[in-house]
Amino acid sequence: MSTLTRPHELSHLGVLEAEAVHIFREAVAEFERPVLLFSGGKDSIVMLHLASRAFAPAPIPFPVLHVDTGHNFPEVLTYRDLAVKRAGVRLLVAGVQQYIDEGRLHERADGTRNPLQTVPLLDAIRDNRFDVVFGGGRRDEEKARAKERVFSLRDEFGQWDPRRQRPELWSLYNGRHRPGEHVRVFPLSNWTELDVWQYIDQEPIILPSIYFAHRREVFRRGGMWLAPGAWGGPRDGEPVEIRSVRYRTVGDMSCTGAVDSTARTVPEVIAEIAASTLTERGASRADDRMSEAAMEDRKREGYF
Amino acid sequence: MTTLLEPALATGSLLRLATAGSVDDGKSTLVGRLLHDLRVVMPDQLAAVERVSRERGLAAPDLALLTDGLRAEREQGITIDVAYRYFATPKRRFILADTPGHVQYTRNMVTGASTAQLAVILVDARHGVVEQTRRHAAVAALLRVPQIVLLVNKMDLVGFDKNVYAEISADFERYLERLGVDDPVSIPISALRGDNVVEPSAAMDWYQGPTLLRHLEEVPPAPDPAEQRARFPVQYVIRVGEHDYRGYAGQLVSGVLRPGDDVVVLPSNRRSTIAGIDIAGRPVNEAFAPQSVTLRLADDLDVARGELIATAGSAPEPTRELTATVCHLAERTLRAGDRVLLRHTTRTVQAIVTELVHTLDVTTLETGAGPEALHVNDIARIRLRTAEPIAADDYAVNRHTGSFVLIDPSIGDTLTAGLIGGRP
């Protein structure tokens, strides 16, 4: 179904795609050492697809970086390796587990490892001298993100200072930075969760299986369905049951919740999202619910 | 109202809009109302707003909490920065740049208006057109936002009086005429009650026009590319092998291009013909704005990033002398003699500010004397000389090839937004 009326009118997805491709090309032209954060989640999968379209017929001119918490869904790791191979890009992995084993990071009392990703990420950026880091962040995800620029300057500690943001006018992105600083670039800034799913439906994009309804052992914690695993769940008094669920986001197993679902195809997922009464992050990310300003705090510290 | 599933399945067009209003005119309530009535605000967000409002001892949920995203803003009860909101109907997707009314509002509104196809300006029906309304309208007109909509809000507080609305909208039209804007639309609303926002108002049956949402859905989108001159700033050169493939990647900012078109590359003024156009590595029969494409030229020209490809015969004349209306964005002042970087399309060149001609009071539309320096939020006419020629259009003709920003060469900050040409 289309409501477009003119021969030379792009659909909203066409406009968003053109903008994202423009952003990728701007960053690659203006910087020397780009890298794309790739988690195997749907946003980073769409990013990889857009990057390949932006530079075709040449290969994607940068590697991808996965910050591995050590508690990832095995389906997602399998998918990651396959997707990277298909796209012909080099994969770098920064492992939280290695930092814990070496005593440089310590496990949190709640077992959640998402906040621990910041140090390995910043070390990888420094060691590889990356000057621009593509992230899949969207402004519709969260209130703090709603004010983030497409080109977002970070200091040598990876920190985001909302008061020091540069005004961003027209499509003129200012990526100037000093040695030691880097810039996070968000090509999907203006996409919504629904846009991402519609784009996945329109394009030949394959997702990891956990995005679709499947039967899985889960238990209830903090109002979410979590999957048992080596990361430490469930505790006593947290009974495990089998339910038909899918994941709306893909992150660390300890804090990424599944939602009850029967959606087995992309259009069925789109219909479920449209009828949903919970935001994507509210429904499935414990890490954003820790405090009212949780996302802002982690962004200031150099998180994605 | 339509069902919720429809927008999800429809492929509509996209409209970017910016809202402006002063502190107490109900802008947050309006944005909250739109998001609420279109079911963008989910119950979990609403519950969080209700909880925080209760903790602060407020009687009713403060919908501004939905949009004030940063901790400092919530703690101080102010809005620091432009925030972007997203909503959809079966016909269209909307990106709303929500610009704060008080702190740094000129800077923020210039930023929000730079990409907007439509500006929504609010006034309080009890106060009518005030100085801030004129300022917002002037900034929208200056930035050439194609459509301006006046919302006469709080109609419930003036007894839904037709004459109050008629007087305010006539007053506003007179001011816009001085700004060179024809046919603004004005709508009487009550954001608090929802009258004429999404649903038509039962209390104002004398108003025959569309609701705000209906207007947003039906207003013509961006100008038709077929009626514009083609402009293609080269972003990046895509090469495969030594001779296998060389394409110029970029976004067509205006117009239509087809294989076989004669083009000129500026500022070097070399001519060629388009041999092919690719999207994602596959050839297409034509490209139109705002598509991101890759052009292949018939001749071996070695075009670089920063050059402009335009249709031969309608190309701009490259120049090193620019006159522009600027809005100064930074705390650091700008003075005649300052050396800056000028970023125009994909090209960055050195430039010197040669003259601060005069300031512009956007409320009275009067020009002041040539200032010593430009301070944050100042609007002024200035002249610049660039180290390399720039292929620029008048901003009035093309918002992409007619705009630039000035950058501090030492710390890299964005200093000033510029609109080329226009009234002296």
XYZ file of C-alpha atoms in Angstrom:
728
model
C 0.000 0.000 0.000
C 1.381 3.378 -0.967
C -0.011 6.861 -0.551
C 2.600 8.573 -2.722
C 1.151 10.869 -5.353
C 4.000 12.134 -7.534
C 6.407 10.359 -9.896
C 9.396 11.962 -8.212
C 8.450 11.427 -4.616
C 10.423 9.089 -2.387
C 8.662 7.015 0.228
C 9.616 7.708 3.836
C 11.887 4.648 3.735
C 13.515 5.969 0.555
C 14.215 9.308 2.235
C 15.611 7.632 5.358
C 17.802 5.310 3.291
C 19.165 8.201 1.178
C 19.963 10.122 4.361
C 21.714 7.143 5.999
C 23.791 6.457 2.874
C 24.750 10.143 2.755
C 25.861 9.987 6.402
C 27.985 6.853 5.842
C 29.702 8.451 2.858
C 30.306 11.754 4.681
C 32.004 9.992 7.560
C 34.150 7.761 5.354
C 35.207 10.767 3.243
C 36.043 12.981 6.226
C 37.755 10.487 8.543
C 40.688 8.142 8.228
C 39.892 5.111 10.397
C 36.195 4.259 10.613
C 34.693 1.234 12.332
C 31.125 -0.034 12.630
C 29.788 -1.406 15.910
C 28.185 -4.745 15.128
C 26.273 -6.725 17.719
C 24.236 -8.989 15.482
C 21.174 -6.997 16.550
C 18.688 -5.812 13.945
C 19.865 -2.192 13.938
C 23.481 -3.157 13.313
C 22.349 -5.624 10.632
C 20.478 -2.823 8.852
C 23.597 -0.648 9.245
C 25.769 -3.277 7.560
C 23.239 -3.545 4.730
C 23.165 0.243 4.248
C 26.976 0.394 4.302
C 27.197 -2.184 1.539
C 24.693 -0.170 -0.539
C 26.557 3.085 0.126
C 29.874 1.855 -1.298
C 28.792 -0.709 -3.921
C 30.227 -1.989 -6.181
C 33.315 -1.520 -3.969
C 33.508 -3.493 -0.704
C 32.615 -1.843 2.633
C 35.740 0.251 3.385
C 35.948 -0.402 7.139
C 35.974 -3.266 9.665
C 33.260 -4.074 12.204
C 33.745 -4.278 15.974
C 31.752 -6.493 18.322
C 31.936 -5.796 22.037
C 31.261 -9.276 23.364
C 29.919 -9.394 26.913
C 30.551 -13.137 27.104
C 26.834 -13.619 27.731
C 25.582 -13.438 24.188
C 22.876 -15.553 22.693
C 24.628 -18.415 20.816
C 22.229 -17.929 17.848
C 23.419 -14.345 17.552
C 27.131 -15.244 17.594
C 26.570 -17.802 14.827
C 24.675 -15.208 12.848
C 27.402 -12.614 13.434
C 30.148 -14.779 11.960
C 28.039 -15.639 8.937
C 26.946 -12.045 8.272
C 30.498 -10.734 8.511
C 31.719 -13.398 6.090
C 28.928 -12.622 3.622
C 29.616 -8.878 3.730
C 33.339 -9.469 3.262
C 34.354 -7.302 6.201
C 36.955 -7.878 8.907
C 35.575 -8.630 12.391
C 37.267 -7.370 15.557
C 36.054 -8.629 18.923
C 36.599 -6.813 22.224
C 35.803 -9.290 24.998
C 34.444 -8.334 28.394
C 35.248 -11.875 29.595
C 38.955 -11.357 28.962
C 38.940 -8.173 31.056
C 37.212 -10.024 33.911
C 39.651 -12.955 33.675
C 42.580 -10.549 33.855
C 41.081 -8.733 36.837
C 40.714 -5.436 34.952
C 36.939 -5.460 35.295
C 34.791 -6.894 38.048
C 31.462 -8.656 37.793
C 28.562 -6.589 39.131
C 26.398 -7.869 41.951
C 23.368 -8.088 39.655
C 25.305 -10.073 37.027
C 24.550 -7.523 34.311
C 27.441 -6.994 31.933
C 26.106 -4.294 29.608
C 27.653 -1.456 31.681
C 30.991 -3.302 31.540
C 31.221 -2.885 27.763
C 32.442 0.705 27.966
C 36.077 -0.023 28.920
C 36.771 -2.694 26.261
C 35.051 -0.460 23.674
C 37.171 2.601 24.511
C 40.363 0.512 24.635
C 39.586 -0.960 21.209
C 38.964 2.526 19.812
C 42.275 3.763 21.250
C 44.371 0.704 20.313
C 43.093 0.674 16.726
C 43.187 4.488 16.511
C 39.609 4.571 15.218
C 38.530 8.172 14.648
C 34.914 7.528 13.734
C 32.640 4.863 15.207
C 29.332 4.078 13.489
C 26.554 3.201 15.914
C 22.999 2.059 15.311
C 21.433 4.437 17.864
C 18.036 5.899 17.015
C 16.559 9.081 18.436
C 13.204 7.408 19.043
C 14.745 4.914 21.478
C 15.067 7.094 24.520
C 14.733 10.686 25.722
C 18.483 11.361 25.978
C 19.050 10.018 22.470
C 16.350 12.364 21.123
C 18.846 15.206 21.533
C 21.958 13.499 20.206
C 23.558 14.753 17.003
C 24.171 12.591 13.938
C 27.893 13.400 14.343
C 28.539 13.257 18.082
C 31.940 14.349 19.396
C 33.543 12.298 22.200
C 36.583 13.295 24.223
C 39.507 10.965 24.916
C 37.496 9.372 27.725
C 34.703 8.659 25.252
C 32.434 11.042 27.116
C 29.394 12.743 25.642
C 28.757 16.267 26.896
C 25.222 17.317 25.932
C 26.061 20.958 26.636
C 29.016 20.907 24.249
C 27.095 19.499 21.290
C 27.611 21.332 18.024
C 24.564 22.775 16.312
C 23.817 20.567 13.301
C 22.139 22.409 10.415
C 20.888 21.258 6.997
C 22.923 18.174 6.141
C 26.254 19.807 7.028
C 27.926 17.484 9.515
C 30.973 18.819 11.347
C 33.357 15.985 12.194
C 36.406 18.029 13.169
C 38.124 16.640 16.240
C 41.450 16.834 18.021
C 43.941 13.985 18.476
C 42.605 11.472 20.994
C 39.012 12.524 20.400
C 36.687 10.564 18.171
C 33.258 10.990 16.687
C 30.279 8.655 17.004
C 28.129 8.717 13.892
C 24.494 7.545 13.892
C 23.125 6.971 10.358
C 19.807 5.651 11.756
C 19.185 8.747 13.912
C 15.841 9.514 12.268
C 14.561 5.933 11.995
C 11.945 4.493 14.322
C 11.661 0.868 15.387
C 8.838 0.483 12.876
C 10.951 1.989 10.062
C 13.705 -0.527 10.777
C 11.253 -3.430 10.583
C 9.599 -2.111 7.430
C 13.011 -1.715 5.834
C 13.911 -5.280 6.803
C 10.655 -6.374 5.170
C 11.424 -4.419 1.993
C 15.071 -5.443 1.620
C 16.652 -8.901 1.354
C 17.784 -8.841 5.002
C 17.912 -11.954 7.160
C 17.738 -11.699 10.961
C 18.883 -14.036 13.726
C 16.149 -16.515 14.598
C 15.567 -15.149 18.110
C 13.792 -12.092 16.643
C 10.870 -14.367 15.755
C 8.511 -16.324 17.969
C 9.988 -19.576 19.256
C 9.460 -21.793 22.277
C 12.067 -21.190 24.952
C 12.710 -21.808 28.631
C 12.329 -18.507 30.470
C 11.897 -17.215 33.990
C 10.480 -13.999 35.408
C 12.782 -11.325 36.879
C 12.130 -7.598 37.201
C 8.975 -7.891 35.134
C 10.794 -9.474 32.156
C 11.207 -12.941 30.683
C 14.907 -13.849 30.900
C 16.558 -16.930 29.444
C 18.503 -19.258 31.748
C 22.167 -19.617 30.956
C 25.726 -19.807 32.158
C 25.510 -16.097 33.029
C 23.815 -16.931 36.309
C 20.058 -17.233 36.034
C 17.692 -18.358 37.425
C 18.069 -17.974 41.174
C 16.112 -19.980 43.750
C 12.450 -19.048 43.676
C 12.541 -18.123 39.989
C 10.672 -21.001 38.353
C 11.471 -21.794 34.726
C 8.665 -22.280 32.209
C 8.392 -22.773 28.460
C 6.705 -19.950 26.549
C 6.359 -18.714 22.971
C 8.522 -15.606 22.905
C 10.627 -13.378 20.689
C 13.235 -10.691 21.339
C 12.742 -7.042 20.372
C 16.372 -6.154 21.050
C 19.497 -8.271 21.272
C 21.958 -7.606 24.050
C 23.514 -9.269 27.039
C 21.485 -12.327 28.128
C 21.424 -11.131 31.722
C 19.416 -8.006 30.956
C 17.653 -8.604 27.641
C 14.108 -9.764 28.132
C 11.891 -11.678 25.729
C 8.296 -10.687 25.032
C 5.367 -13.039 24.645
C 4.784 -13.401 20.932
C 3.399 -15.575 18.181
C 4.922 -13.518 15.341
C 6.913 -15.791 13.050
C 7.405 -13.483 10.070
C 8.480 -9.877 9.553
C 4.931 -8.652 8.716
C 3.613 -10.399 11.830
C 6.278 -8.693 13.931
C 5.346 -5.321 12.389
C 1.706 -5.885 13.267
C 2.658 -6.789 16.839
C 4.843 -3.698 17.247
C 2.123 -1.420 15.898
C -0.302 -2.773 18.469
C 2.218 -2.843 21.321
C 1.705 -0.740 24.406
C 5.302 -0.824 25.607
C 8.342 0.941 24.225
C 11.105 -1.225 22.808
C 13.566 -0.487 25.588
C 10.973 -0.402 28.355
C 9.832 -3.873 27.360
C 13.126 -5.605 27.034
C 16.085 -3.797 28.540
C 16.657 -3.919 32.280
C 19.736 -1.724 31.946
C 17.674 1.289 30.866
C 15.265 0.930 33.738
C 17.855 1.204 36.484
C 17.337 4.929 36.832
C 15.430 7.679 35.115
C 18.635 8.957 33.556
C 20.253 5.553 32.994
C 20.913 5.995 29.281
C 22.217 9.527 29.683
C 24.653 8.428 32.381
C 26.006 5.577 30.279
C 26.326 7.833 27.229
C 28.304 10.348 29.258
C 30.624 7.523 30.262
C 31.264 6.569 26.663
C 28.685 3.842 26.095
C 27.229 3.505 22.605
C -9.646 7.823 13.730
C -7.950 5.151 11.735
C -6.743 1.930 13.247
C -3.263 1.567 14.627
C -2.185 -1.113 12.223
C -2.552 1.017 9.134
C 0.431 3.338 9.563
C 2.594 0.318 10.149
C 1.727 -1.196 6.815
C 1.551 1.944 4.703
C 4.394 3.451 2.735
C 3.806 7.172 2.908
C 5.821 10.294 2.375
C 7.915 12.035 5.006
C 7.338 15.545 6.368
C 9.840 17.350 8.582
C 8.392 20.075 10.756
C 9.637 22.412 13.455
C 7.634 23.847 16.326
C 8.263 27.233 17.906
C 6.591 29.101 20.678
C 7.383 31.074 23.785
C 7.403 29.726 27.303
C 3.744 29.615 28.265
C 1.964 29.212 24.972
C 1.375 25.494 25.445
C 3.929 24.037 23.036
C 4.817 21.129 25.301
C 1.117 20.458 25.783
C 0.605 20.492 22.015
C 3.458 18.092 21.346
C 2.263 15.908 24.216
C -1.282 16.037 22.780
C -0.123 14.990 19.290
C 2.000 12.143 20.627
C -0.758 11.080 22.995
C -3.650 11.196 20.489
C -1.575 9.360 17.885
C -0.635 6.754 20.483
C 3.096 7.449 20.188
C 3.340 7.723 23.948
C 3.152 4.249 25.361
C 1.583 3.438 28.715
C 5.001 2.658 30.231
C 6.228 6.175 29.346
C 3.018 7.725 30.632
C 3.319 5.761 33.878
C 6.869 7.097 34.346
C 5.651 10.664 33.763
C 2.810 10.194 36.240
C 5.158 8.769 38.863
C 7.676 11.625 38.565
C 4.908 14.232 38.538
C 3.495 12.725 41.738
C 6.928 12.692 43.382
C 7.211 16.396 42.640
C 3.824 17.061 44.153
C 2.141 18.062 40.887
C -1.614 17.655 40.629
C -1.614 16.505 36.977
C 0.978 14.658 34.857
C 3.440 17.145 33.365
C 3.585 16.182 29.669
C 6.732 18.281 29.245
C 8.539 15.424 31.055
C 8.013 13.358 27.923
C 10.142 15.710 25.916
C 12.682 17.104 28.375
C 15.214 14.354 27.963
C 18.355 15.362 29.790
C 18.943 15.186 33.526
C 20.012 18.844 33.709
C 16.780 19.827 31.988
C 14.621 17.839 34.339
C 16.463 19.122 37.382
C 16.247 22.736 36.294
C 12.854 22.475 34.600
C 14.200 23.946 31.353
C 14.712 22.656 27.829
C 18.280 22.934 26.605
C 18.300 21.628 23.129
C 16.434 20.707 19.974
C 14.740 17.337 20.455
C 13.415 15.187 17.645
C 10.054 13.372 17.870
C 8.555 10.824 15.529
C 4.946 10.070 14.735
C 2.993 8.537 11.899
C -0.417 8.374 10.311
C -1.509 6.135 7.422
C -0.596 8.950 5.006
C 2.675 10.259 6.335
C 5.612 9.930 8.657
C 6.545 13.023 10.600
C 9.840 14.160 12.092
C 9.210 16.976 14.511
C 12.077 19.227 15.630
C 10.913 20.494 19.001
C 12.780 23.734 19.661
C 12.778 25.300 23.114
C 11.264 28.738 23.457
C 13.516 30.529 25.901
C 17.198 29.654 26.283
C 19.171 30.208 23.075
C 15.961 30.053 21.126
C 17.224 31.737 17.976
C 20.109 29.300 17.673
C 17.842 26.331 18.330
C 15.119 27.488 16.040
C 17.559 28.128 13.206
C 18.824 24.575 13.682
C 15.318 23.074 13.738
C 14.088 25.204 10.836
C 17.085 24.418 8.610
C 15.681 21.011 7.670
C 11.970 21.738 8.179
C 9.426 21.732 5.354
C 6.856 23.259 7.681
C 7.024 25.502 10.744
C 4.336 25.492 13.431
C 4.185 28.706 15.452
C 2.023 28.948 18.563
C 0.399 31.971 20.140
C -1.736 32.269 23.234
C -5.218 33.485 22.156
C -5.316 35.767 25.214
C -2.133 37.600 24.194
C -2.177 37.436 20.388
C 0.916 38.061 18.262
C 3.728 39.083 20.605
C 7.375 39.913 20.022
C 8.443 36.247 20.218
C 5.820 35.269 17.627
C 7.278 37.821 15.228
C 10.777 36.574 15.960
C 9.833 32.946 15.306
C 7.997 33.850 12.111
C 10.965 35.913 10.923
C 13.416 33.076 11.566
C 11.146 30.623 9.704
C 10.868 33.064 6.798
C 14.607 33.733 6.808
C 15.347 30.000 6.704
C 12.818 29.673 3.844
C 10.713 27.047 5.546
C 8.219 26.431 2.718
C 5.078 26.346 4.879
C 4.211 28.341 7.987
C 1.252 27.440 10.218
C 0.007 29.662 13.022
C -1.795 27.903 15.855
C -3.990 30.199 17.916
C -3.948 28.140 21.113
C -5.968 28.270 24.340
C -9.158 29.134 22.467
C -11.011 27.616 25.440
C -9.775 30.527 27.570
C -11.343 33.139 25.256
C -14.704 31.412 25.010
C -13.904 29.972 21.548
C -14.527 33.473 20.205
C -14.365 33.665 16.410
C -13.411 37.353 16.448
C -10.390 36.811 18.693
C -9.099 34.206 16.244
C -9.870 36.365 13.175
C -8.041 39.363 14.625
C -4.934 37.382 15.579
C -4.660 35.602 12.250
C -5.108 38.884 10.309
C -2.417 40.487 12.467
C -0.079 37.568 11.767
C -0.779 37.647 8.022
C 0.121 41.340 7.853
C 3.465 40.653 9.515
C 4.243 37.684 7.255
C 3.474 39.789 4.210
C 6.269 42.136 5.283
C 8.519 39.067 5.468
C 7.582 38.112 1.923
C 5.554 35.045 2.936
C 2.166 34.569 1.277
C -0.810 32.516 2.360
C 0.064 31.338 5.842
C -2.430 28.935 7.374
C -3.862 29.619 10.816
C -5.863 27.186 12.939
C -7.752 27.869 16.197
C -7.008 25.125 18.713
C -7.031 24.100 22.323
C -4.033 21.828 22.848
C -5.180 21.114 26.394
C -8.615 19.863 25.319
C -7.520 18.577 21.939
C -9.771 20.853 19.842
C -8.664 20.912 16.172
C -5.399 19.110 16.916
C -6.271 15.578 15.813
C -10.056 15.747 16.151
C -12.233 18.615 14.840
C -13.604 20.947 17.490
C -17.284 20.767 18.431
C -16.932 24.080 20.237
C -15.758 25.968 17.121
C -18.191 25.020 14.374
C -17.537 28.436 12.778
C -14.101 27.154 11.738
C -14.323 25.310 8.416
C -10.616 24.600 7.828
C -8.639 21.438 8.546
C -7.403 20.245 11.925
C -3.665 20.543 12.494
C -3.124 16.847 11.754
C -5.225 16.912 8.585
C -3.233 19.928 7.403
C 0.068 18.181 8.155
C -1.107 15.162 6.189
C -2.267 17.109 3.164
C 0.193 19.971 2.788
C 2.264 19.540 -0.392
C 5.604 17.927 0.408
C 8.986 19.326 -0.666
C 9.204 21.054 -4.057
C 8.876 18.760 -7.063
C 12.416 17.751 -8.166
C 11.273 17.943 -11.804
C 10.886 21.714 -11.420
C 14.342 22.269 -9.918
C 17.833 22.602 -11.325
C 19.981 19.551 -10.699
C 22.726 19.925 -8.082
C 24.997 17.062 -7.082
C 27.811 17.726 -4.578
C 30.413 14.967 -4.906
C 30.960 13.226 -1.574
C 33.300 10.400 -2.292
C 34.908 8.599 -5.227
C 34.132 4.886 -5.486
C 36.808 2.944 -7.340
C 37.093 -0.732 -8.165
C 40.436 -1.820 -9.598
C 42.632 0.503 -11.615
C 40.158 1.061 -14.483
C 37.183 -1.197 -13.757
C 34.894 1.315 -12.063
C 35.039 4.965 -11.081
C 31.839 6.516 -9.770
C 31.119 9.765 -7.960
C 29.029 9.114 -4.872
C 26.706 11.784 -3.537
C 23.188 12.859 -2.740
C 21.223 14.692 -5.415
C 20.126 17.733 -3.386
C 17.796 19.071 -6.059
C 16.457 18.230 -9.496
C 16.544 15.164 -11.733
C 19.488 13.608 -13.632
C 19.461 10.998 -16.398
C 22.132 9.152 -18.346
C 23.004 11.246 -21.427
C 22.547 14.596 -19.618
C 25.258 17.172 -20.310
C 26.803 18.317 -17.049
C 29.459 20.701 -15.815
C 31.840 20.077 -12.915
C 32.417 23.122 -10.701
C 34.405 25.077 -9.759
C 36.861 23.622 -12.307
C 34.271 24.245 -15.084
C 34.888 21.006 -16.981
C 32.157 19.509 -19.118
C 31.080 15.930 -19.560
C 28.051 13.701 -20.072
C 26.481 11.304 -17.600
C 27.374 7.807 -18.774
C 25.390 6.009 -16.085
C 23.725 6.338 -12.684
C 23.925 3.584 -10.073
C 22.041 2.995 -6.848
C 23.676 0.378 -4.630
C 25.852 -0.670 -7.568
C 22.933 -1.256 -9.973
C 22.165 1.037 -12.938
C 18.953 3.125 -12.929
C 17.269 5.204 -15.647
C 17.113 8.397 -13.633
C 17.870 9.861 -10.237
C 15.946 12.551 -8.406
C 16.353 14.514 -5.188
C 16.945 13.500 -2.422
C 18.287 10.130 -3.633
C 21.819 9.031 -2.777
C 23.365 7.703 -5.997
C 26.649 7.208 -7.830
C 27.294 9.008 -11.143
C 29.606 7.746 -13.860
C 30.849 10.322 -16.366
C 31.700 9.712 -20.025
C 35.045 11.513 -19.754
C 38.094 10.737 -17.665
C 37.946 13.889 -15.519
C 39.160 12.788 -12.082
C 36.549 14.718 -10.088
C 37.218 15.077 -6.338
C 35.144 15.428 -3.170
C 33.830 18.954 -2.808
C 33.144 19.557 -6.482
C 29.618 20.178 -7.726
C 28.087 18.423 -10.722
C 25.259 20.506 -12.258
C 23.238 20.436 -15.463
C 25.132 22.345 -18.160
C 23.507 25.690 -18.927
C 21.932 26.191 -15.508
C 25.029 25.987 -13.322
C 25.984 28.611 -10.726
C 28.974 30.901 -11.317
C 31.798 30.006 -8.897
C 32.894 32.906 -6.723
C 35.337 33.759 -3.928
C 33.314 36.705 -2.638
C 30.174 35.886 -0.666
C 27.508 38.066 0.906
C 25.286 36.233 3.349
C 22.774 36.574 6.144
C 24.160 34.698 9.129
C 23.006 33.537 12.522
C 25.853 33.370 15.022
C 25.649 30.169 17.060
C 28.671 30.155 19.379
C 29.694 31.920 22.589
C 32.943 32.895 20.853
C 32.365 36.161 18.966
C 32.890 36.663 15.235
C 34.711 39.788 13.991
C 35.839 41.277 10.700
C 39.274 39.883 9.866
C 38.618 36.504 11.545
C 40.021 33.473 9.734
C 37.559 30.596 9.647
C 36.778 27.415 7.758
C 33.729 27.597 5.526
C 31.810 24.385 4.999
C 29.608 24.501 1.897
C 27.974 21.258 0.655
C 30.829 18.713 0.749
C 33.548 21.337 0.382
C 35.562 22.930 3.196
C 37.681 25.976 2.351
C 39.535 28.670 4.275
C 37.774 32.002 4.487
C 38.204 35.473 5.962
C 35.341 37.560 7.328
C 35.849 40.783 5.368
C 32.982 42.883 6.716
C 30.163 42.854 9.226
C 27.685 44.909 7.182
C 24.802 45.337 9.579
C 22.754 43.501 12.167
C 19.122 42.604 11.615
C 16.478 42.987 14.311
C 14.127 40.182 13.332
C 11.329 41.595 15.467
C 11.167 45.021 13.842
C 12.880 43.949 10.590
C 15.111 47.012 10.977
C 18.806 46.960 10.206
C 21.331 48.296 12.678
C 24.800 49.775 12.161
C 27.793 47.580 11.306
C 28.591 45.829 14.619
C 32.014 45.406 16.243
C 31.386 41.719 16.746
C 28.669 39.096 16.426
C 27.457 37.458 19.624
C 25.500 34.259 20.069
C 21.963 34.488 18.577
C 22.828 37.628 16.527
C 21.495 37.763 12.978
C 23.508 39.911 10.571
C 24.664 40.501 7.021
C 28.339 39.758 6.482
C 30.825 39.477 3.637
C 33.423 36.747 3.255
C 36.325 35.969 0.948
C 37.244 32.331 0.372
C 40.627 30.852 -0.532
C 39.055 28.708 -3.277
C 36.023 29.437 -5.429
C 32.623 28.183 -4.261
C 29.832 27.053 -6.612
C 26.908 28.490 -4.653
C 23.283 29.317 -5.384
C 21.162 31.890 -3.619
C 19.658 30.357 -0.479
C 16.259 31.530 -1.717
C 16.671 29.260 -4.742
C 18.350 26.260 -3.120
C 18.616 25.573 0.599
C 21.436 23.059 0.082
C 23.794 24.854 -2.290
C 22.861 28.205 -0.713
C 23.856 27.411 2.875
C 27.127 27.097 4.773
C 28.513 26.929 8.284
C 31.629 28.617 9.611
C 33.963 26.503 11.728
C 36.604 27.556 14.243
C 39.858 26.251 12.696
C 41.553 25.738 16.071
C 38.985 23.791 18.086
C 36.648 22.713 15.281
C 33.456 24.140 16.776
C 30.586 25.254 14.551
C 30.411 29.055 14.871
C 27.891 30.481 12.434
C 25.143 29.418 10.028
C 25.037 31.277 6.716
C 22.434 31.891 4.003
C 24.003 33.062 0.754
C 22.676 36.080 -1.165
C 19.220 37.433 -0.515
C 18.251 40.952 0.358
C 21.150 43.354 0.944
